PDB file of C-alpha atoms in Angstrom:
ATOM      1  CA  UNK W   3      52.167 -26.030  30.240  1.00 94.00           C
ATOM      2  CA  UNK W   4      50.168 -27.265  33.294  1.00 97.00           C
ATOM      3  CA  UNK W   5      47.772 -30.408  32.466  1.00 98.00           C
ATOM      4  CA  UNK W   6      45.870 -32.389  35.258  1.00 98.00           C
ATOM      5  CA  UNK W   7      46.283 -35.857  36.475  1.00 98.00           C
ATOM      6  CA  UNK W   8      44.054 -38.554  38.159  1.00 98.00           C
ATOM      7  CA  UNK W   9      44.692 -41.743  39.445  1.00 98.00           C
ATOM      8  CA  UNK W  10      42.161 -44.336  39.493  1.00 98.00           C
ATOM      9  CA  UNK W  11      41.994 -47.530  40.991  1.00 97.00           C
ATOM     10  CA  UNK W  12      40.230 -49.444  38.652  1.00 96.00           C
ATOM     11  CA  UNK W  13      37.855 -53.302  39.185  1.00 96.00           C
ATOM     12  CA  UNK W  14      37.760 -52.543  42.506  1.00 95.00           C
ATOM     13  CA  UNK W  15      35.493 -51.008  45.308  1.00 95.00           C
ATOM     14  CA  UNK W  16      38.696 -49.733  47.208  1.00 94.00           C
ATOM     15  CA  UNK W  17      41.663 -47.859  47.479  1.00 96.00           C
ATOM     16  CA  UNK W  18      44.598 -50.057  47.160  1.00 95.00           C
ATOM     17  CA  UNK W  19      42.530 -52.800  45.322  1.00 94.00           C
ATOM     18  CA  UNK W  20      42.756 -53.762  41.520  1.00 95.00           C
ATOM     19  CA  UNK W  21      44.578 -51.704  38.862  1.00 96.00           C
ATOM     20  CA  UNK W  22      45.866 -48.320  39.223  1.00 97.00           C
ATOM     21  CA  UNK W  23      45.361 -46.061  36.054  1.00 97.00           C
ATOM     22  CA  UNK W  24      47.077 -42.721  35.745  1.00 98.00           C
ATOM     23  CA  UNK W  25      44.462 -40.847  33.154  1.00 98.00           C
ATOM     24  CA  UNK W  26      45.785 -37.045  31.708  1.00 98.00           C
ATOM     25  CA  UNK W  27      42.662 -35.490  30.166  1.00 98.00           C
ATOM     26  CA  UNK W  28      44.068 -33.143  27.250  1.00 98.00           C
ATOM     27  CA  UNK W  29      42.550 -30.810  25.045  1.00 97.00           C
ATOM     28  CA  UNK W  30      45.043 -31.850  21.989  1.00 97.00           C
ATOM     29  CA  UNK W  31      47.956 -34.946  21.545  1.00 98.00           C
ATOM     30  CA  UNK W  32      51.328 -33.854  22.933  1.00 98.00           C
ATOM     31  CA  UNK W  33      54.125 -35.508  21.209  1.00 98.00           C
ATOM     32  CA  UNK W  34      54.168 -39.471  21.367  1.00 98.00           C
ATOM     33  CA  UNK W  35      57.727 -39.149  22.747  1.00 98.00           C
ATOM     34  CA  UNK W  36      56.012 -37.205  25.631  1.00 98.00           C
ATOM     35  CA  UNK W  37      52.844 -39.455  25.903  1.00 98.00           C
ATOM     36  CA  UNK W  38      55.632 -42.338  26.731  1.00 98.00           C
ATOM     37  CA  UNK W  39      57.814 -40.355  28.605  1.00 98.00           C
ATOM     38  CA  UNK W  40      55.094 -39.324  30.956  1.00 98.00           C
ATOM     39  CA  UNK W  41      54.259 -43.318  31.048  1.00 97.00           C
ATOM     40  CA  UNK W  42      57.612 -44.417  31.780  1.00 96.00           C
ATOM     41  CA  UNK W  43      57.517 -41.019  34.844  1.00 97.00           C
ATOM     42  CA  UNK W  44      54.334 -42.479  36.534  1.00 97.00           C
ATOM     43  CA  UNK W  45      55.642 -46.201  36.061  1.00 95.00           C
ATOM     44  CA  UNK W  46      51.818 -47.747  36.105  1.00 95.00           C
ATOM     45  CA  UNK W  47      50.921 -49.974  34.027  1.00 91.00           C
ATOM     46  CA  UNK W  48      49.014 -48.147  31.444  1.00 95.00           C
ATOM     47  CA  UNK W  49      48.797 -44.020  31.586  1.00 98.00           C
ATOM     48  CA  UNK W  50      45.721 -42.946  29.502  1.00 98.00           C
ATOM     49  CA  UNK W  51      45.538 -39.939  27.182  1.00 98.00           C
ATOM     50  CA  UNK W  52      42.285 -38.523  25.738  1.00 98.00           C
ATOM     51  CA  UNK W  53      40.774 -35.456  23.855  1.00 98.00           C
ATOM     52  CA  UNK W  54      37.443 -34.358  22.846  1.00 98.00           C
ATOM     53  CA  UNK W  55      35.805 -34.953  19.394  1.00 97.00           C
ATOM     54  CA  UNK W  56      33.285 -32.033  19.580  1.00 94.00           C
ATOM     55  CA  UNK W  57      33.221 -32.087  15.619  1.00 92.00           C
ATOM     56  CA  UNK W  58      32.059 -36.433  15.554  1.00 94.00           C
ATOM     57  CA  UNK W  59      28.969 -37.146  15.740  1.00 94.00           C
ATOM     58  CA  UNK W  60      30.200 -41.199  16.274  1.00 95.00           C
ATOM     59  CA  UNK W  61      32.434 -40.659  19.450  1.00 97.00           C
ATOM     60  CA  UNK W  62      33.093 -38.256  22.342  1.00 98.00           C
ATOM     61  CA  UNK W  63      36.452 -38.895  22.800  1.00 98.00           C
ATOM     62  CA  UNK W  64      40.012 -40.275  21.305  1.00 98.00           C
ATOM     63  CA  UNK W  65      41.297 -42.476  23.472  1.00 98.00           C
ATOM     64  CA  UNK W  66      45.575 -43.926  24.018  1.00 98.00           C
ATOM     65  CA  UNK W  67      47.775 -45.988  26.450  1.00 97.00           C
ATOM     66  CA  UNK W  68      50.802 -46.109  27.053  1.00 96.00           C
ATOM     67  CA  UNK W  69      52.764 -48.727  29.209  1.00 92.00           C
ATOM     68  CA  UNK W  70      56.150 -47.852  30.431  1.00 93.00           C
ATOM     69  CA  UNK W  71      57.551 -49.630  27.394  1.00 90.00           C
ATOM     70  CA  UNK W  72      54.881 -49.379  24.300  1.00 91.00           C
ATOM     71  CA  UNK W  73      51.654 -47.716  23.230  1.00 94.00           C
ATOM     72  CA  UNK W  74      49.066 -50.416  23.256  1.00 91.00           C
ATOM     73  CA  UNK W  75      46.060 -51.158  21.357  1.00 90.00           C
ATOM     74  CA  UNK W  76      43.608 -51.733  23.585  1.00 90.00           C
ATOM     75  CA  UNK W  77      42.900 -51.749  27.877  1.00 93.00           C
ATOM     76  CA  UNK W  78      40.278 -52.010  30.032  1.00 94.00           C
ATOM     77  CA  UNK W  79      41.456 -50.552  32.812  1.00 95.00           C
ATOM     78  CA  UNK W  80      42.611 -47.199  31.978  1.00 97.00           C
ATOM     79  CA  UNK W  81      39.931 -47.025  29.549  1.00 97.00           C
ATOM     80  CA  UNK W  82      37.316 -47.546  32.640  1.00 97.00           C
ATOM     81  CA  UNK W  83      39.403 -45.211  35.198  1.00 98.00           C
ATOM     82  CA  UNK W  84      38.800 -42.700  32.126  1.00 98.00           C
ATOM     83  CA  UNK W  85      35.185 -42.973  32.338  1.00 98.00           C
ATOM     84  CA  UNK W  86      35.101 -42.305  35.774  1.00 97.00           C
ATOM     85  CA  UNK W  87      37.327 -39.224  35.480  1.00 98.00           C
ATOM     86  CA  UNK W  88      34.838 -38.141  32.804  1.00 98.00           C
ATOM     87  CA  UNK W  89      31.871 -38.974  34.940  1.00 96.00           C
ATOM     88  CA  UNK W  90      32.900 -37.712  38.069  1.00 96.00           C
ATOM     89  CA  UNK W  91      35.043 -34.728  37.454  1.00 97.00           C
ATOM     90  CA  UNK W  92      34.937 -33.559  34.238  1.00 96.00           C
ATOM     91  CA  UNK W  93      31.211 -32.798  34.597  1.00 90.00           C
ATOM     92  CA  UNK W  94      29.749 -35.692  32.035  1.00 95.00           C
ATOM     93  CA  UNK W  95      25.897 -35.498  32.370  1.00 91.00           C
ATOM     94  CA  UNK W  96      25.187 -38.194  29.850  1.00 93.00           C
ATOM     95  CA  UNK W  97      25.253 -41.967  31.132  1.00 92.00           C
ATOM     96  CA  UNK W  98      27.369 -43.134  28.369  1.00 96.00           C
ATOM     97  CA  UNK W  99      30.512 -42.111  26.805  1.00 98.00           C
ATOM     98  CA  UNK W 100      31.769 -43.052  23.431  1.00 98.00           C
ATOM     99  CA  UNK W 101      35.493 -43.251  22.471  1.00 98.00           C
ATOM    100  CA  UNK W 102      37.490 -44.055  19.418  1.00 97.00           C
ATOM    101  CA  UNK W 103      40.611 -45.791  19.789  1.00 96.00           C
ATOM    102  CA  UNK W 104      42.980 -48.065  17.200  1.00 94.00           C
ATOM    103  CA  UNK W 105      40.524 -51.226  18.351  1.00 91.00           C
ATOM    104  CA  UNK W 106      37.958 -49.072  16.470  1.00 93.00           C
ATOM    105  CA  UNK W 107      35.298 -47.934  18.797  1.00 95.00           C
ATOM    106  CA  UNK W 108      35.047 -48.415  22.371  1.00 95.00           C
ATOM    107  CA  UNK W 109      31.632 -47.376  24.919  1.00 95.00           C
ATOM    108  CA  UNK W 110      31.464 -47.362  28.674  1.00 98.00           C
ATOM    109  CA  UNK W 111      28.152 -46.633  30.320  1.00 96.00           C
ATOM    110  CA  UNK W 112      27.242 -46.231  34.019  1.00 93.00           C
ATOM    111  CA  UNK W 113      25.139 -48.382  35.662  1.00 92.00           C
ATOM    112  CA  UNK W 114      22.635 -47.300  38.497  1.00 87.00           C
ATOM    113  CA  UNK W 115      24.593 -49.425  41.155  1.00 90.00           C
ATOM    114  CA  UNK W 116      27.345 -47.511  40.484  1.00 89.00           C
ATOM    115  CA  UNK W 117      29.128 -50.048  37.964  1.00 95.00           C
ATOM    116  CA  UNK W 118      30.524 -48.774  34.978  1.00 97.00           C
ATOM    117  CA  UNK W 119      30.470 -51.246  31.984  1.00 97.00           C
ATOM    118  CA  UNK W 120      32.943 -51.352  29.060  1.00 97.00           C
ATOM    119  CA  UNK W 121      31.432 -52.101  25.657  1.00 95.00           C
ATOM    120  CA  UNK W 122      34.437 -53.828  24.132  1.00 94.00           C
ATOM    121  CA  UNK W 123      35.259 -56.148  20.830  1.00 93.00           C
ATOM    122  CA  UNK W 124      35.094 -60.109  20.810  1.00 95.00           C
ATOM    123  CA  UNK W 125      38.609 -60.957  19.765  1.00 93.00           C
ATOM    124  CA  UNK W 126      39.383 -63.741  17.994  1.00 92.00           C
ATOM    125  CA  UNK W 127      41.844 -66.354  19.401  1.00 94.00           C
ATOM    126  CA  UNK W 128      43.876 -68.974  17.023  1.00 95.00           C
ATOM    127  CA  UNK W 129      44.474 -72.537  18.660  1.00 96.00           C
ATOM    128  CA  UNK W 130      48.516 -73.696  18.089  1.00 96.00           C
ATOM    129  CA  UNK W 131      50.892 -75.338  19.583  1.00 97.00           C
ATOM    130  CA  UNK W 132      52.331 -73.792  22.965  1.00 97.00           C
ATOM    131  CA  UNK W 133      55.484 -71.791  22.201  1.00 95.00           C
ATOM    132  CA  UNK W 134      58.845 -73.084  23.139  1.00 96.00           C
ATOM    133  CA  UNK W 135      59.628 -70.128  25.186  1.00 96.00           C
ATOM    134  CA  UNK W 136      56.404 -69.984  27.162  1.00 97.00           C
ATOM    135  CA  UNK W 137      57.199 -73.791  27.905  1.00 96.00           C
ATOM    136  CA  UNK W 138      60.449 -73.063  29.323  1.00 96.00           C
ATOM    137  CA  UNK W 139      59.259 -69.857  31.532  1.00 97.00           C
ATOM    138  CA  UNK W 140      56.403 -71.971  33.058  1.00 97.00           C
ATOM    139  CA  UNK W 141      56.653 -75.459  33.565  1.00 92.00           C
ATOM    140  CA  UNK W 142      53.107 -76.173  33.865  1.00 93.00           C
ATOM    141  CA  UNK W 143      52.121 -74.677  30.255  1.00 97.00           C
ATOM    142  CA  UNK W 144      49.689 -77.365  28.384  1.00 97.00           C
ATOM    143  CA  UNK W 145      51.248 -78.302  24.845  1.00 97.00           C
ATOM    144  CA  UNK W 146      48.051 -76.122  23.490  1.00 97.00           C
ATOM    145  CA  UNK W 147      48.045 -72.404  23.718  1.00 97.00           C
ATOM    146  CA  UNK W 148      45.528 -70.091  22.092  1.00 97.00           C
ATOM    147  CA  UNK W 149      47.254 -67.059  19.888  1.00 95.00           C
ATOM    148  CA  UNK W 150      45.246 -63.324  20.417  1.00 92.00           C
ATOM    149  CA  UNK W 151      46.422 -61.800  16.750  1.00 88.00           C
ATOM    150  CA  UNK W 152      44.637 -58.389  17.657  1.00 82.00           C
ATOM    151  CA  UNK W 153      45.844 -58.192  20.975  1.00 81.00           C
ATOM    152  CA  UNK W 154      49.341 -60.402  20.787  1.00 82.00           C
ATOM    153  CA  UNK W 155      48.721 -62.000  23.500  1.00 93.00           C
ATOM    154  CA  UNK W 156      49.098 -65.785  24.315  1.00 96.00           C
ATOM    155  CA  UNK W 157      46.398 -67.168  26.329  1.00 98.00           C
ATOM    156  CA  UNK W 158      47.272 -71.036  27.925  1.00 98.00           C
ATOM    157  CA  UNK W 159      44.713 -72.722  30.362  1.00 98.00           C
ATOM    158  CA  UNK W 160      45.554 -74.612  33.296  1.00 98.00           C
ATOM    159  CA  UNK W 161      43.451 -77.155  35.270  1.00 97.00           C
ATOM    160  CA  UNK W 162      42.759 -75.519  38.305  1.00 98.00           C
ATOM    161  CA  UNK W 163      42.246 -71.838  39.925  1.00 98.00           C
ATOM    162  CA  UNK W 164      44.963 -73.297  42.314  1.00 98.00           C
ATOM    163  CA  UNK W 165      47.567 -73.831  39.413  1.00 98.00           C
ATOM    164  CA  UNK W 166      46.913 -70.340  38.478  1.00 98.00           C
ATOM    165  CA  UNK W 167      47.755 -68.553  41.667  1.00 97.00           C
ATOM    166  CA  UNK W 168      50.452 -70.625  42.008  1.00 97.00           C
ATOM    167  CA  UNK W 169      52.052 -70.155  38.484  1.00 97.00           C
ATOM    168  CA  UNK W 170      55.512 -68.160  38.801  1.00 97.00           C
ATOM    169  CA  UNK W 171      56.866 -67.613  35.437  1.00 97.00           C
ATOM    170  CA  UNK W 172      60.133 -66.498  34.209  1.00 97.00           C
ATOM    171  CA  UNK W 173      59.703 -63.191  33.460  1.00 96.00           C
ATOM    172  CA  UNK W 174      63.499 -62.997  31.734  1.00 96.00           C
ATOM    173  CA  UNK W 175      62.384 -65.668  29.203  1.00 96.00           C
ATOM    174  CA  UNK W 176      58.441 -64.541  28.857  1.00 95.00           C
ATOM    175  CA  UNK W 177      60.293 -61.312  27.855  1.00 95.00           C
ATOM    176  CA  UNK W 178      61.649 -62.638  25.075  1.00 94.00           C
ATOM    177  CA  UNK W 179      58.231 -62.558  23.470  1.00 91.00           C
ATOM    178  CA  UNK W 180      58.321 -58.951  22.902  1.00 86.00           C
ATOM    179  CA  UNK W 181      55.208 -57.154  22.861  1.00 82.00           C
ATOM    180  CA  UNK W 182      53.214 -60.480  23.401  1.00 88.00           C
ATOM    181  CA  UNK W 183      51.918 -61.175  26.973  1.00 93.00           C
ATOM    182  CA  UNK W 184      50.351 -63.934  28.289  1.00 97.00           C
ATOM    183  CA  UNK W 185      47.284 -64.802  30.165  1.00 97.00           C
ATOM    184  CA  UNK W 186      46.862 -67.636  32.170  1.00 98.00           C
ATOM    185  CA  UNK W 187      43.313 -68.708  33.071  1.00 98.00           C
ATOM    186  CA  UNK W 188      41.418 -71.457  34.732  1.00 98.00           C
ATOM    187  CA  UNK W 189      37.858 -71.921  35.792  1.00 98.00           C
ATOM    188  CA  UNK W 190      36.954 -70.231  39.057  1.00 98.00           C
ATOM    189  CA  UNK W 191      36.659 -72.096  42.609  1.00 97.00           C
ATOM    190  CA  UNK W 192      33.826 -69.473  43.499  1.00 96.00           C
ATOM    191  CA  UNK W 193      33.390 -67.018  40.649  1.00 98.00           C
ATOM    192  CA  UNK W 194      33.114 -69.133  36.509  1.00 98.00           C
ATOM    193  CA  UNK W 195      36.795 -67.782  35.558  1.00 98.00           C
ATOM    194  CA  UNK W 196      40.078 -66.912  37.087  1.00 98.00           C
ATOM    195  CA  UNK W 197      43.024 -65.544  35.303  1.00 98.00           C
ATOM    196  CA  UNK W 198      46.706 -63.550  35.568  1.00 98.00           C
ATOM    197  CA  UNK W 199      48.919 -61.799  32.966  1.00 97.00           C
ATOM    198  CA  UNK W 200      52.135 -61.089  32.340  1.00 96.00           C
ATOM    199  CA  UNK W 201      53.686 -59.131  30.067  1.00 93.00           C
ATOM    200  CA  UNK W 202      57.021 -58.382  30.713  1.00 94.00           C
ATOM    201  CA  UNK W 203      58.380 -57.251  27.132  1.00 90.00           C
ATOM    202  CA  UNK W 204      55.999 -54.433  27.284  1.00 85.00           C
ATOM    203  CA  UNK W 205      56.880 -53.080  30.694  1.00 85.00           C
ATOM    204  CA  UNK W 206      54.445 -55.193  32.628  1.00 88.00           C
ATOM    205  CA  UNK W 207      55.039 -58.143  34.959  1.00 94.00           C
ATOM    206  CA  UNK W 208      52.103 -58.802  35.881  1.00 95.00           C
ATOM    207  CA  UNK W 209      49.422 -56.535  35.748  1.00 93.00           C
ATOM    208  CA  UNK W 210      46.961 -56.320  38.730  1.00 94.00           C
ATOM    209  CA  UNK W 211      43.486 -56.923  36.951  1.00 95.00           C
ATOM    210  CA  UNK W 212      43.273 -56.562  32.915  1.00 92.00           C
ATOM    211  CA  UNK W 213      39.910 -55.531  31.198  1.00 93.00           C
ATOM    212  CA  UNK W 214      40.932 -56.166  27.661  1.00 91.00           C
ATOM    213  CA  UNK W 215      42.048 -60.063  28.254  1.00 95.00           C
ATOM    214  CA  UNK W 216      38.354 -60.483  28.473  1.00 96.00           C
ATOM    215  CA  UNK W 217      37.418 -59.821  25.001  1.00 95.00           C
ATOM    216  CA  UNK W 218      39.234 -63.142  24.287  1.00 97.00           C
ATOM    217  CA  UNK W 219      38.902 -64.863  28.243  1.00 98.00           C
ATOM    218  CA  UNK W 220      34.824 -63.942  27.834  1.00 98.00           C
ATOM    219  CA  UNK W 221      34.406 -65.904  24.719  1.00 97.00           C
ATOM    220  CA  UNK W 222      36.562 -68.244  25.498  1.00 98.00           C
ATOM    221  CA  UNK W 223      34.545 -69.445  28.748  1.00 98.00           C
ATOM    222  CA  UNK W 224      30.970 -68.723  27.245  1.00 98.00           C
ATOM    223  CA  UNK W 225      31.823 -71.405  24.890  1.00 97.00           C
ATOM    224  CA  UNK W 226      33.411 -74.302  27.592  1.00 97.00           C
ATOM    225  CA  UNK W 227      30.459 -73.359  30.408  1.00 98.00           C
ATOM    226  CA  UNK W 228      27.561 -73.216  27.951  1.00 98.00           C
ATOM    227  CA  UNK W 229      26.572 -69.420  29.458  1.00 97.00           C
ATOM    228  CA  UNK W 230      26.791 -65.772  27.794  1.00 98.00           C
ATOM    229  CA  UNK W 231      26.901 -64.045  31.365  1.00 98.00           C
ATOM    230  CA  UNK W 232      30.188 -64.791  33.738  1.00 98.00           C
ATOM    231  CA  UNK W 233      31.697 -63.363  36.848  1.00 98.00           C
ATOM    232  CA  UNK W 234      35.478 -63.265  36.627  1.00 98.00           C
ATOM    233  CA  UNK W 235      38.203 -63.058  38.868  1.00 98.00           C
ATOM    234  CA  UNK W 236      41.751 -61.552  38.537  1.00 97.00           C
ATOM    235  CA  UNK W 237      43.877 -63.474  41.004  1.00 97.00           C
ATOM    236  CA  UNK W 238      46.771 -61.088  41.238  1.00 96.00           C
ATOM    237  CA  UNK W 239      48.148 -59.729  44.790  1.00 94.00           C
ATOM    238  CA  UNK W 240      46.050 -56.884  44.195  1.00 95.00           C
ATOM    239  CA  UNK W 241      43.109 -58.417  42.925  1.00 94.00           C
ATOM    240  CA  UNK W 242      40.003 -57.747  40.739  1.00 95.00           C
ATOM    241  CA  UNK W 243      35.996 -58.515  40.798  1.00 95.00           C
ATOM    242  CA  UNK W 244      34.786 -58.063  37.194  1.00 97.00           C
ATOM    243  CA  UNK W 245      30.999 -58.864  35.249  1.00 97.00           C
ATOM    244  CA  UNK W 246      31.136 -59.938  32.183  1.00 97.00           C
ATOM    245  CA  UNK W 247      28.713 -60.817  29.302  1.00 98.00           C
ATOM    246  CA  UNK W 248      28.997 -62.050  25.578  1.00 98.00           C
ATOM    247  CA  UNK W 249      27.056 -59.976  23.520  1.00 97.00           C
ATOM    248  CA  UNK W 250      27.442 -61.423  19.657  1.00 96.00           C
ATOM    249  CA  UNK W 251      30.589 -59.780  18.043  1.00 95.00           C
ATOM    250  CA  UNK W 252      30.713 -57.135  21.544  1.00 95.00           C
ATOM    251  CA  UNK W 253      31.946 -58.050  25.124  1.00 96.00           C
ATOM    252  CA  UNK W 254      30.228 -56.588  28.507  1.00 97.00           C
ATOM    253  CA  UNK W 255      32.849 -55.851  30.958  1.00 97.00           C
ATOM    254  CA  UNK W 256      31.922 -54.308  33.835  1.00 97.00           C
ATOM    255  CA  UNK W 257      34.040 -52.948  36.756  1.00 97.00           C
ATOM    256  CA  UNK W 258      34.066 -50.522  39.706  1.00 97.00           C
ATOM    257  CA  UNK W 259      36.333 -47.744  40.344  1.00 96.00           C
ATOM    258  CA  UNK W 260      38.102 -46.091  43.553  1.00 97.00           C
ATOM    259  CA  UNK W 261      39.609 -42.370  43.174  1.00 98.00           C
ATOM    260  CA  UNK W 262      42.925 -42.292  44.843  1.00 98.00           C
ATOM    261  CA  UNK W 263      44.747 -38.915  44.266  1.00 98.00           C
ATOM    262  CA  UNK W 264      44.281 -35.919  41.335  1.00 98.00           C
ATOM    263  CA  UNK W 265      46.988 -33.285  40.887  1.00 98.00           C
ATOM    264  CA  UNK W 266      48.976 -31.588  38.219  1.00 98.00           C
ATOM    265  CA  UNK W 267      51.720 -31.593  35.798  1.00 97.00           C
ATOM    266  CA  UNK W 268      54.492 -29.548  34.094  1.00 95.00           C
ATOM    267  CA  UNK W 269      55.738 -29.891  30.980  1.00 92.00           C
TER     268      UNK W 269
END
């Protein structure tokens, strides 16, 4: 069987920018086992799957990613290169699409500059004590960390968008959290946030710019600035520009996208 392929830059205006999303439109699921094999084959961060729900009247599409090492439940940036695969060359006339996905639903909607905005949950974040191990992979880690139960993820904040670009963890020991990644996050020089995040145990070590860390790093800063609308930063070597806004029990993240290559498979 022959399926097609896309990559998609994604939180970015350019080629080479942000977060690279492969994104395999498919008309039914394949296996898992081939879902993840064709992960670990592209080696991105996060290849997304999707097929159409012509019989819903609640969503358009199902929605899956898979890193090189797990299925996830939930990212931004595959889910936003998806849209714009669905926008641009899958012939989507409407200006929003609606997916379901095991985060429960999930919208994206294109903006007249060109933006395309996730409509994402407000996850909830648990404050504790900072985990031995993330202590001993990064020296600067604060004794308080904040737990993500429906995205295990640790989040940790650090006093200065210069601490954060200079944070080098140990990925060996951060991978002995498994699953679990962890953001790091500051507040912003020139922009209200700043973050990274690495998650090693799932195949990632550190992942160019993350949309679904802000439906905990969104909340998180519309509480300590006092403001529901922020303009984030992903400090990675790649980079990412990203608008965000709390919206009650949703999140706003909004992103651009740059089309790098389409093509075909074989299975």
């Amino acid at each position: 069987m022959t399926y097609p392929i896309y990559q998609v830059d994604a939180f970015t205006s350019r080629v080479f920018g942000g977060n690279p999303a492969a994104v395999i439109p498919l008309n039914e699921w394949l296996p898992d086992t081939a879902m993840q094999a064709l992960a670990v084959e592209n080696n991105l961060s996060e290849t997304a799957f999707f097929v159409p729900l012509p019989e819903r009247d609640d969503a358009d599409f199902h929605i899956r990613w898979f890193t090189p090492g797990i299925e996830v439940p939930l990212c931004g940036h595959a889910t936003l290169a998806s849209a714009w695969v669905i926008f641009n060359k899958l012939g989507w006339h409407k200006d929003s699409i609606r997916f379901t996905s095991k985060s429960g639903p999930l919208g994206v909607r294109q903006d007249s500059d060109g933006w395309l905005v996730l409509d994402f949950p407000n996850l909830a974040f648990e404050q504790q004590e900072t985990p031995a191990t993330i202590r001993q992979a990064l020296e600067a880690a604060p004794d308080t960390a904040y737990f993500v139960p429906n995205d295990t993820n640790y989040m940790i904040v650090l006093d200065s968008e210069a601490d954060v670009c200079a944070a080098q963890p140990d990925l060996r020991k951060l991978k002995e959290l498994g699953n679990q990644g962890l953001i790091v996050t500051a507040k912003g020089d020139n922009c209200d946030f700043v973050s990274r995040y690495f998650a090693p145990g799932a195949g990632i070590d550190e992942d160019p710019v993350t949309g679904s860390i802000h439906s905990v790093l969104v909340p998180y800063w519309a509480e300590q600035l006092g403001k529901t609308q922020l303009n984030a930063r992903q400090v990675s070597k790649r980079g990412g520009v990203l608008r965000c806004e709390l919206l009650g029990d949703r999140v706003a993240i909004a992103g651009q996208s740059a089309f790098f290559m389409e093509g075909s498979i074989q299975l």
